[in-house]
Short mmCIF file of C-alpha atoms and ligand atoms in Angstrom, two decimals:
data_model
loop_
_atom_site.label_atom_id
_atom_site.label_comp_id
_atom_site.label_asym_id
_atom_site.label_seq_id
_atom_site.Cartn_x
_atom_site.Cartn_y
_atom_site.Cartn_z
CA UNK A 1 111.25 -129.96 -33.45
CA UNK A 2 110.69 -126.93 -35.57
CA UNK A 3 108.08 -124.68 -33.79
CA UNK A 4 107.11 -121.59 -35.99
CA UNK A 5 105.29 -119.88 -33.21
CA UNK A 6 108.12 -119.86 -30.84
CA UNK A 7 110.76 -119.15 -33.49
CA UNK A 8 108.89 -116.54 -35.40
CA UNK A 9 107.99 -114.73 -32.04
CA UNK A 10 111.52 -114.85 -30.71
CA UNK A 11 112.55 -113.65 -34.16
CA UNK A 12 110.27 -110.87 -34.11
CA UNK A 13 111.38 -109.75 -30.55
CA UNK A 14 114.96 -110.78 -30.29
CA UNK A 15 116.49 -109.18 -33.52
CA UNK A 16 116.53 -105.83 -34.58
CA UNK A 17 112.62 -104.84 -35.77
CA UNK A 18 113.62 -105.15 -39.65
CA UNK A 19 115.43 -108.29 -39.33
CA UNK A 20 112.81 -110.06 -37.33
CA UNK A 21 110.06 -108.96 -39.81
CA UNK A 22 112.08 -110.61 -42.94
CA UNK A 23 112.75 -113.72 -40.67
CA UNK A 24 109.05 -114.21 -40.05
CA UNK A 25 108.04 -113.26 -43.65
CA UNK A 26 110.63 -115.90 -44.94
CA UNK A 27 109.09 -118.62 -42.80
CA UNK A 28 105.76 -117.82 -44.06
CA UNK A 29 107.02 -117.63 -47.65
CA UNK A 30 108.51 -121.34 -47.10
CA UNK A 31 105.27 -122.66 -45.67
CA UNK A 32 106.18 -122.81 -42.07
CA UNK A 33 103.17 -120.73 -40.79
CA UNK A 34 100.45 -122.33 -38.83
CA UNK A 35 97.33 -123.25 -40.70
CA UNK A 36 94.09 -121.41 -40.07
CA UNK A 37 92.41 -121.56 -43.07
CA UNK A 38 90.29 -124.59 -42.08
CA UNK A 39 88.88 -122.45 -39.34
CA UNK A 40 85.49 -120.89 -40.54
CA UNK A 41 83.72 -119.71 -37.79
CA UNK A 42 79.98 -118.85 -38.52
CA UNK A 43 78.49 -115.53 -39.50
CA UNK A 44 81.98 -113.89 -40.79
CA UNK A 45 81.58 -114.18 -44.43
CA UNK A 46 80.12 -111.44 -46.74
CA UNK A 47 80.14 -110.29 -50.28
CA UNK A 48 82.02 -106.96 -51.13
CA UNK A 49 82.62 -105.49 -54.49
CA UNK A 50 81.24 -108.78 -56.17
CA UNK A 51 83.71 -110.97 -54.06
CA UNK A 52 83.25 -113.37 -51.32
CA UNK A 53 85.19 -112.45 -48.25
CA UNK A 54 85.14 -115.72 -45.83
CA UNK A 55 86.14 -113.53 -43.12
CA UNK A 56 86.70 -109.73 -42.75
CA UNK A 57 90.56 -110.02 -41.33
CA UNK A 58 93.75 -109.29 -43.32
CA UNK A 59 97.18 -108.43 -42.38
CA UNK A 60 97.50 -104.86 -43.56
CA UNK A 61 99.82 -103.23 -46.29
CA UNK A 62 103.54 -103.15 -45.86
CA UNK A 63 103.73 -106.46 -44.34
CA UNK A 64 104.28 -108.49 -47.61
CA UNK A 65 105.44 -105.64 -49.71
CA UNK A 66 106.63 -107.61 -52.53
CA UNK A 67 104.18 -110.44 -52.46
CA UNK A 68 106.62 -113.08 -51.69
CA UNK A 69 104.60 -114.75 -49.22
CA UNK A 70 100.79 -114.73 -50.47
CA UNK A 71 99.84 -118.18 -50.21
CA UNK A 72 101.63 -118.63 -46.65
CA UNK A 73 99.79 -115.63 -45.41
CA UNK A 74 96.35 -116.86 -46.77
CA UNK A 75 97.15 -119.97 -44.99
CA UNK A 76 97.07 -118.22 -41.55
CA UNK A 77 93.38 -118.02 -42.04
CA UNK A 78 92.80 -114.41 -43.22
CA UNK A 79 89.96 -113.70 -45.30
CA UNK A 80 91.78 -111.41 -47.78
CA UNK A 81 95.21 -109.94 -48.37
CA UNK A 82 96.91 -106.53 -49.28
CA UNK A 83 100.22 -106.74 -50.72
CA UNK A 84 102.75 -103.71 -51.33
CA UNK A 85 103.03 -100.84 -50.99
CA UNK A 86 104.72 -101.02 -54.21
CA UNK A 87 106.23 -98.26 -56.45
CA UNK A 88 106.60 -98.45 -60.20
CA UNK A 89 110.28 -98.71 -59.75
CA UNK A 90 112.31 -100.62 -56.97
CA UNK A 91 113.65 -98.44 -54.36
CA UNK A 92 115.73 -98.90 -51.22
CA UNK A 93 113.59 -96.76 -48.79
CA UNK A 94 115.30 -94.70 -46.03
CA UNK A 95 118.51 -95.56 -44.45
CA UNK A 96 118.57 -98.13 -41.64
CA UNK A 97 117.39 -98.21 -38.78
CA UNK A 98 114.01 -97.13 -39.85
CA UNK A 99 111.76 -99.64 -37.92
CA UNK A 100 111.64 -99.49 -34.00
CA UNK A 101 109.57 -101.52 -31.49
CA UNK A 102 108.01 -99.50 -28.59
CA UNK A 103 107.67 -102.67 -26.58
CA UNK A 104 106.08 -101.34 -23.62
CA UNK A 105 103.34 -99.45 -25.50
CA UNK A 106 102.84 -102.41 -28.00
CA UNK A 107 103.53 -100.04 -30.62
CA UNK A 108 106.05 -99.62 -33.52
CA UNK A 109 107.52 -96.40 -35.34
CA UNK A 110 108.52 -96.97 -39.01
CA UNK A 111 110.12 -94.48 -41.60
CA UNK A 112 110.82 -97.08 -44.15
CA UNK A 113 109.84 -95.03 -47.00
CA UNK A 114 108.46 -97.80 -49.32
CA UNK A 115 111.41 -100.01 -49.65
CA UNK A 116 110.17 -102.62 -52.42
CA UNK A 117 111.34 -104.46 -55.23
CA UNK A 118 109.29 -102.66 -57.75
CA UNK A 119 105.80 -103.33 -59.81
CA UNK A 120 107.42 -105.82 -62.20
CA UNK A 121 108.57 -108.15 -59.19
CA UNK A 122 105.11 -107.99 -57.35
CA UNK A 123 103.35 -108.35 -60.48
CA UNK A 124 105.19 -111.54 -61.44
CA UNK A 125 104.79 -112.81 -57.81
CA UNK A 126 100.97 -112.34 -58.07
CA UNK A 127 100.69 -113.82 -61.42
CA UNK A 128 102.55 -117.03 -60.10
CA UNK A 129 99.94 -117.14 -57.02
CA UNK A 130 96.98 -116.74 -59.30
CA UNK A 131 98.27 -119.40 -61.62
CA UNK A 132 98.38 -122.06 -58.91
CA UNK A 133 95.41 -120.80 -56.82
CA UNK A 134 92.67 -120.06 -59.07
CA UNK A 135 90.22 -119.83 -56.60
CA UNK A 136 91.91 -117.71 -53.96
CA UNK A 137 90.79 -115.31 -51.51
CA UNK A 138 90.57 -111.71 -52.49
CA UNK A 139 93.97 -110.16 -53.45
CA UNK A 140 94.77 -106.22 -53.30
CA UNK A 141 97.58 -104.31 -53.98
CA UNK A 142 98.56 -101.04 -52.03
CA UNK A 143 100.00 -98.44 -54.43
CA UNK A 144 102.55 -95.77 -53.51
CA UNK A 145 104.36 -93.39 -55.96
CA UNK A 146 108.41 -93.52 -56.02
CA UNK A 147 109.96 -90.82 -53.69
CA UNK A 148 112.12 -89.46 -56.64
CA UNK A 149 109.20 -89.23 -58.80
CA UNK A 150 108.56 -85.81 -60.51
CA UNK A 151 105.03 -87.01 -61.42
CA UNK A 152 103.51 -88.88 -58.62
CA UNK A 153 99.97 -88.85 -60.30
CA UNK A 154 101.72 -90.73 -63.32
CA UNK A 155 103.24 -93.16 -61.01
CA UNK A 156 99.62 -94.20 -59.55
CA UNK A 157 98.18 -94.35 -63.23
CA UNK A 158 101.04 -96.65 -64.33
CA UNK A 159 100.33 -98.97 -61.12
CA UNK A 160 96.57 -98.93 -61.79
CA UNK A 161 97.05 -99.92 -65.61
CA UNK A 162 99.40 -102.72 -64.30
CA UNK A 163 97.84 -104.40 -61.47
CA UNK A 164 93.83 -103.85 -62.59
CA UNK A 165 93.33 -107.19 -64.51
CA UNK A 166 95.09 -109.29 -61.95
CA UNK A 167 93.80 -108.33 -58.47
CA UNK A 168 90.25 -107.81 -56.61
CA UNK A 169 91.27 -104.38 -55.24
CA UNK A 170 93.64 -101.58 -55.39
CA UNK A 171 94.41 -99.20 -52.46
CA UNK A 172 95.66 -95.62 -53.40
CA UNK A 173 98.27 -94.79 -50.35
CA UNK A 174 97.91 -90.94 -50.12
CA UNK A 175 98.57 -91.16 -46.29
CA UNK A 176 102.26 -92.53 -45.82
CA UNK A 177 104.01 -89.91 -43.50
CA UNK A 178 107.36 -91.44 -44.63
CA UNK A 179 107.77 -90.35 -48.41
CA UNK A 180 107.98 -86.97 -49.96
CA UNK A 181 105.47 -87.97 -52.46
CA UNK A 182 103.17 -89.62 -49.85
CA UNK A 183 101.09 -86.63 -49.04
CA UNK A 184 100.80 -84.34 -52.23
CA UNK A 185 97.05 -85.48 -52.81
CA UNK A 186 95.68 -84.42 -49.63
CA UNK A 187 93.77 -81.51 -50.88
CA UNK A 188 90.76 -81.65 -52.88
CA UNK A 189 91.66 -80.63 -56.19
CA UNK A 190 94.82 -82.71 -56.69
CA UNK A 191 92.81 -85.64 -55.11
CA UNK A 192 89.91 -85.21 -57.53
CA UNK A 193 92.21 -85.08 -60.65
CA UNK A 194 93.99 -88.13 -59.40
CA UNK A 195 91.06 -90.29 -58.54
CA UNK A 196 89.31 -89.31 -61.85
CA UNK A 197 92.02 -90.53 -63.89
CA UNK A 198 92.46 -93.67 -61.81
CA UNK A 199 88.98 -94.68 -62.17
CA UNK A 200 89.21 -93.84 -66.09
CA UNK A 201 92.19 -96.00 -66.35
CA UNK A 202 90.52 -98.91 -64.64
CA UNK A 203 87.19 -98.49 -66.51
CA UNK A 204 88.72 -98.02 -69.75
CA UNK A 205 90.02 -101.74 -69.45
CA UNK A 206 86.47 -103.02 -69.54
CA UNK A 207 87.22 -105.98 -67.48
CA UNK A 208 84.80 -108.83 -66.62
CA UNK A 209 85.65 -108.17 -63.00
CA UNK A 210 87.29 -104.98 -62.46
CA UNK A 211 89.10 -104.26 -59.08
CA UNK A 212 87.46 -102.19 -56.51
CA UNK A 213 89.32 -98.87 -56.03
CA UNK A 214 90.34 -97.62 -52.45
CA UNK A 215 92.00 -94.75 -50.88
CA UNK A 216 93.78 -95.08 -47.65
CA UNK A 217 93.77 -91.91 -45.28
CA UNK A 218 95.84 -90.63 -42.51
CA UNK A 219 94.49 -90.30 -38.91
CA UNK A 220 96.30 -87.06 -38.86
CA UNK A 221 93.97 -84.88 -41.07
CA UNK A 222 91.93 -82.39 -39.40
CA UNK A 223 88.27 -83.33 -39.39
CA UNK A 224 87.40 -80.02 -41.24
CA UNK A 225 89.60 -81.25 -44.11
CA UNK A 226 88.41 -84.75 -43.95
CA UNK A 227 84.89 -83.73 -44.53
CA UNK A 228 86.06 -82.29 -48.05
CA UNK A 229 88.46 -84.94 -48.84
CA UNK A 230 85.78 -87.75 -48.14
CA UNK A 231 83.18 -85.84 -50.15
CA UNK A 232 85.83 -85.81 -53.03
CA UNK A 233 86.31 -89.40 -52.74
CA UNK A 234 82.67 -90.54 -52.72
CA UNK A 235 81.75 -88.25 -55.40
CA UNK A 236 84.74 -89.65 -57.76
CA UNK A 237 83.17 -92.96 -57.40
CA UNK A 238 85.82 -94.66 -55.24
CA UNK A 239 84.69 -98.01 -53.70
CA UNK A 240 86.28 -97.96 -50.43
CA UNK A 241 88.08 -95.96 -47.93
CA UNK A 242 90.83 -97.52 -45.53
CA UNK A 243 91.05 -95.97 -42.25
CA UNK A 244 93.94 -95.47 -41.20
CA UNK A 245 97.62 -95.37 -41.79
CA UNK A 246 100.06 -94.63 -39.12
CA UNK A 247 100.22 -91.30 -37.45
CA UNK A 248 102.95 -88.74 -36.80
CA UNK A 249 101.33 -87.67 -33.43
CA UNK A 250 102.95 -89.06 -30.21
CA UNK A 251 100.20 -89.64 -27.68
CA UNK A 252 101.42 -88.41 -24.21
CA UNK A 253 101.23 -91.52 -22.33
CA UNK A 254 103.66 -93.30 -24.52
CA UNK A 255 106.36 -94.98 -22.25
CA UNK A 256 108.93 -96.52 -24.67
CA UNK A 257 112.57 -95.15 -25.18
CA UNK A 258 111.98 -95.29 -28.95
CA UNK A 259 109.00 -92.71 -28.93
CA UNK A 260 110.81 -90.10 -30.29
CA UNK A 261 111.91 -91.68 -33.43
CA UNK A 262 110.92 -89.95 -36.59
CA UNK A 263 108.26 -91.87 -38.44
CA UNK A 264 104.66 -93.32 -38.51
CA UNK A 265 103.30 -94.77 -35.15
CA UNK A 266 101.38 -97.91 -35.25
CA UNK A 267 99.90 -100.41 -32.82
CA UNK A 268 97.88 -99.92 -29.71
CA UNK A 269 98.30 -96.06 -29.14
CA UNK A 270 96.58 -95.61 -32.82
CA UNK A 271 93.55 -97.56 -31.97
CA UNK A 272 91.38 -94.90 -30.56
CA UNK A 273 92.36 -92.39 -32.80
CA UNK A 274 91.74 -94.38 -35.86
CA UNK A 275 88.61 -95.82 -34.63
CA UNK A 276 86.88 -92.66 -34.06
CA UNK A 277 88.02 -91.35 -37.38
CA UNK A 278 86.31 -94.42 -38.66
CA UNK A 279 83.12 -94.00 -36.82
CA UNK A 280 83.12 -90.29 -38.02
CA UNK A 281 83.57 -91.12 -41.83
CA UNK A 282 80.76 -94.04 -41.69
CA UNK A 283 78.56 -91.44 -39.99
CA UNK A 284 79.26 -88.93 -42.89
CA UNK A 285 78.76 -91.13 -45.54
CA UNK A 286 75.97 -92.77 -44.33
CA UNK A 287 77.22 -96.34 -44.50
CA UNK A 288 77.17 -96.02 -48.37
CA UNK A 289 80.76 -96.94 -48.81
CA UNK A 290 82.59 -99.98 -47.59
CA UNK A 291 85.19 -98.91 -44.76
CA UNK A 292 88.29 -100.89 -43.88
CA UNK A 293 89.40 -100.37 -40.21
CA UNK A 294 92.94 -100.56 -39.27
CA UNK A 295 95.05 -99.34 -36.50
CA UNK A 296 95.87 -100.84 -33.30
CA UNK A 297 93.78 -103.84 -33.64
CA UNK A 298 95.04 -106.60 -31.15
CA UNK A 299 92.16 -108.79 -30.21
CA UNK A 300 88.59 -109.80 -31.33
CA UNK A 301 87.31 -107.42 -29.07
CA UNK A 302 88.93 -104.44 -31.23
CA UNK A 303 87.97 -106.03 -34.35
CA UNK A 304 84.52 -106.29 -33.10
CA UNK A 305 84.57 -102.18 -32.02
CA UNK A 306 85.76 -101.40 -35.49
CA UNK A 307 83.16 -103.21 -37.25
CA UNK A 308 80.49 -101.61 -35.00
CA UNK A 309 82.21 -98.35 -35.62
CA UNK A 310 81.64 -98.91 -39.23
CA UNK A 311 84.27 -101.33 -40.86
CA UNK A 312 83.36 -103.84 -43.08
CA UNK A 313 86.85 -105.34 -43.20
CA UNK A 314 89.35 -105.26 -40.57
CA UNK A 315 93.23 -105.39 -41.06
CA UNK A 316 96.13 -105.67 -38.39
CA UNK A 317 99.71 -105.44 -38.24
CA UNK A 318 101.67 -104.34 -35.41
CA UNK A 319 100.06 -106.49 -32.95
CA UNK A 320 101.24 -109.50 -34.88
CA UNK A 321 104.72 -108.48 -33.80
CA UNK A 322 103.92 -108.88 -30.07
CA UNK A 323 101.12 -111.66 -30.47
CA UNK A 324 102.64 -113.95 -33.12
CA UNK A 325 100.75 -115.25 -36.35
CA UNK A 326 98.17 -117.32 -34.05
CA UNK A 327 96.66 -113.81 -33.32
CA UNK A 328 94.63 -114.24 -36.60
CA UNK A 329 93.06 -117.58 -35.55
CA UNK A 330 92.22 -116.02 -32.23
CA UNK A 331 90.72 -112.69 -33.30
CA UNK A 332 88.37 -114.75 -35.88
CA UNK A 333 87.09 -117.10 -33.17
CA UNK A 334 86.48 -114.21 -30.66
CA UNK A 335 84.95 -112.02 -33.09
CA UNK A 336 82.55 -114.57 -34.14
CA UNK A 337 81.64 -115.20 -30.37
CA UNK A 338 81.23 -111.60 -29.73
CA UNK A 339 78.96 -111.23 -32.75
CA UNK A 340 76.92 -114.02 -31.50
CA UNK A 341 76.57 -113.14 -27.94
CA UNK A 342 75.33 -109.52 -29.19
CA UNK A 343 72.46 -111.19 -31.26
CA UNK A 344 74.25 -110.72 -34.69
CA UNK A 345 73.77 -113.79 -37.04
CA UNK A 346 76.11 -112.11 -39.70
CA UNK A 347 78.81 -109.52 -39.73
CA UNK A 348 76.84 -107.31 -42.01
CA UNK A 349 74.14 -106.66 -39.61
CA UNK A 350 77.02 -105.39 -37.07
CA UNK A 351 78.63 -102.90 -39.49
CA UNK A 352 77.98 -99.37 -38.23
CA UNK A 353 75.71 -100.60 -35.38
CA UNK A 354 77.28 -98.53 -32.71
CA UNK A 355 77.51 -95.21 -34.36
C1 FMN B 401 106.58 -101.52 -40.94
C2 FMN B 401 105.33 -100.95 -41.53
C3 FMN B 401 105.41 -100.78 -42.98
C4 FMN B 401 103.98 -100.24 -43.38
N1 FMN B 401 103.95 -100.21 -44.75
C5 FMN B 401 102.83 -99.40 -45.25
C6 FMN B 401 102.69 -99.52 -46.73
O1 FMN B 401 103.50 -99.68 -47.62
N2 FMN B 401 101.84 -98.86 -47.12
C7 FMN B 401 100.42 -98.57 -46.32
O2 FMN B 401 99.36 -98.15 -46.74
N3 FMN B 401 100.65 -98.82 -45.10
C8 FMN B 401 101.64 -99.14 -44.35
N4 FMN B 401 101.90 -99.51 -43.29
C9 FMN B 401 100.57 -99.04 -42.53
C10 FMN B 401 99.78 -100.38 -42.02
O3 FMN B 401 99.40 -100.96 -43.19
C11 FMN B 401 98.70 -99.82 -41.20
O4 FMN B 401 97.72 -99.00 -41.70
C12 FMN B 401 99.21 -99.21 -39.60
O5 FMN B 401 100.36 -99.88 -39.19
C13 FMN B 401 98.32 -99.47 -38.43
O6 FMN B 401 97.79 -100.57 -38.33
P1 FMN B 401 98.56 -101.35 -36.95
O7 FMN B 401 98.19 -100.51 -36.05
O8 FMN B 401 97.72 -102.78 -36.83
O9 FMN B 401 99.99 -101.64 -37.31
C14 FMN B 401 103.12 -100.04 -42.49
C15 FMN B 401 103.26 -100.20 -41.27
C16 FMN B 401 104.28 -100.66 -40.64
C17 FMN B 401 104.46 -100.92 -39.23
#
């Protein structure tokens, strides 16, 4: 009998990392994933950006770059979805191998460099999903500039223009360590100019239900710079901040042979770093802007910690490689139990409660 759990878990660990990922995504796209969407533990729902989130959990950007498995991923029981990163034109990304498992550390290093089929293909896949599932959970797109682009700002502008009417949120990824154009906006003036333009493009469309605009930050930003960048983001009128992307740092206690590969480190070793940054940003923003907590989440307790540190929503990626797709179901159940055990009747009350 075909068992998705076993086959996908074996695929994720036996094959080279990128092949395993492709296999798992194909299985999900073909409806072979476990069904966790009927499981709706109490207290996890909330309204954000005028949208209903049945639970705060999603798989983070980079998992379904081309939106080929949107309904399969939603059936796992996530509360929302973020596809991409997408660039305006298709691009191949960096030469392979470019994705490495650090098994002993429950981590990964990637330097994919935004391999994707481009914005037209993703848009077509999202439209197709929206036609069939008229009452879908919120969908977001992670946006990136082409690595050979001479005007990365213009790339982001084109993407906002293209996707604004089709999705619930758009995440501006200015924190990818693997792309030449990934980090050019990590200083105040270029960031402010970019965000002003993107907000203007979205607002000019005068949509009935405009998408929220989010910015995704790197955990490698020094806190002095972070203060200034967050001020720019908040003053621009951005709707949310995602914390965080992968890190180029290598914590000293890594033990896996692949630890010196170049790229962004994700998974367990990122948890502390990204959660402390999340906690800090919640503090300096006074909890006035919704935060998405991502980095090293591998259990309900981790998700709970992100929420108490200030996250309204939580994303997971690398832990799925080690624990398989049933992790989504487990995190949701354990999170609901932890909220109840700590006296919270709703997730809203727990957000930032340990800050
Ligand atoms: C293979 C891979 C590809 C990724 N691609 C993207 C991407 O396209 N855009 C983005 O914003 N983040 C990307 N990320 C970062 C993740 O979305 C997430 O921020 C990071 O992996 C930390 O979460 P985790 O520790 O749960 O994996 C990628 C991560 C991995 C491992």
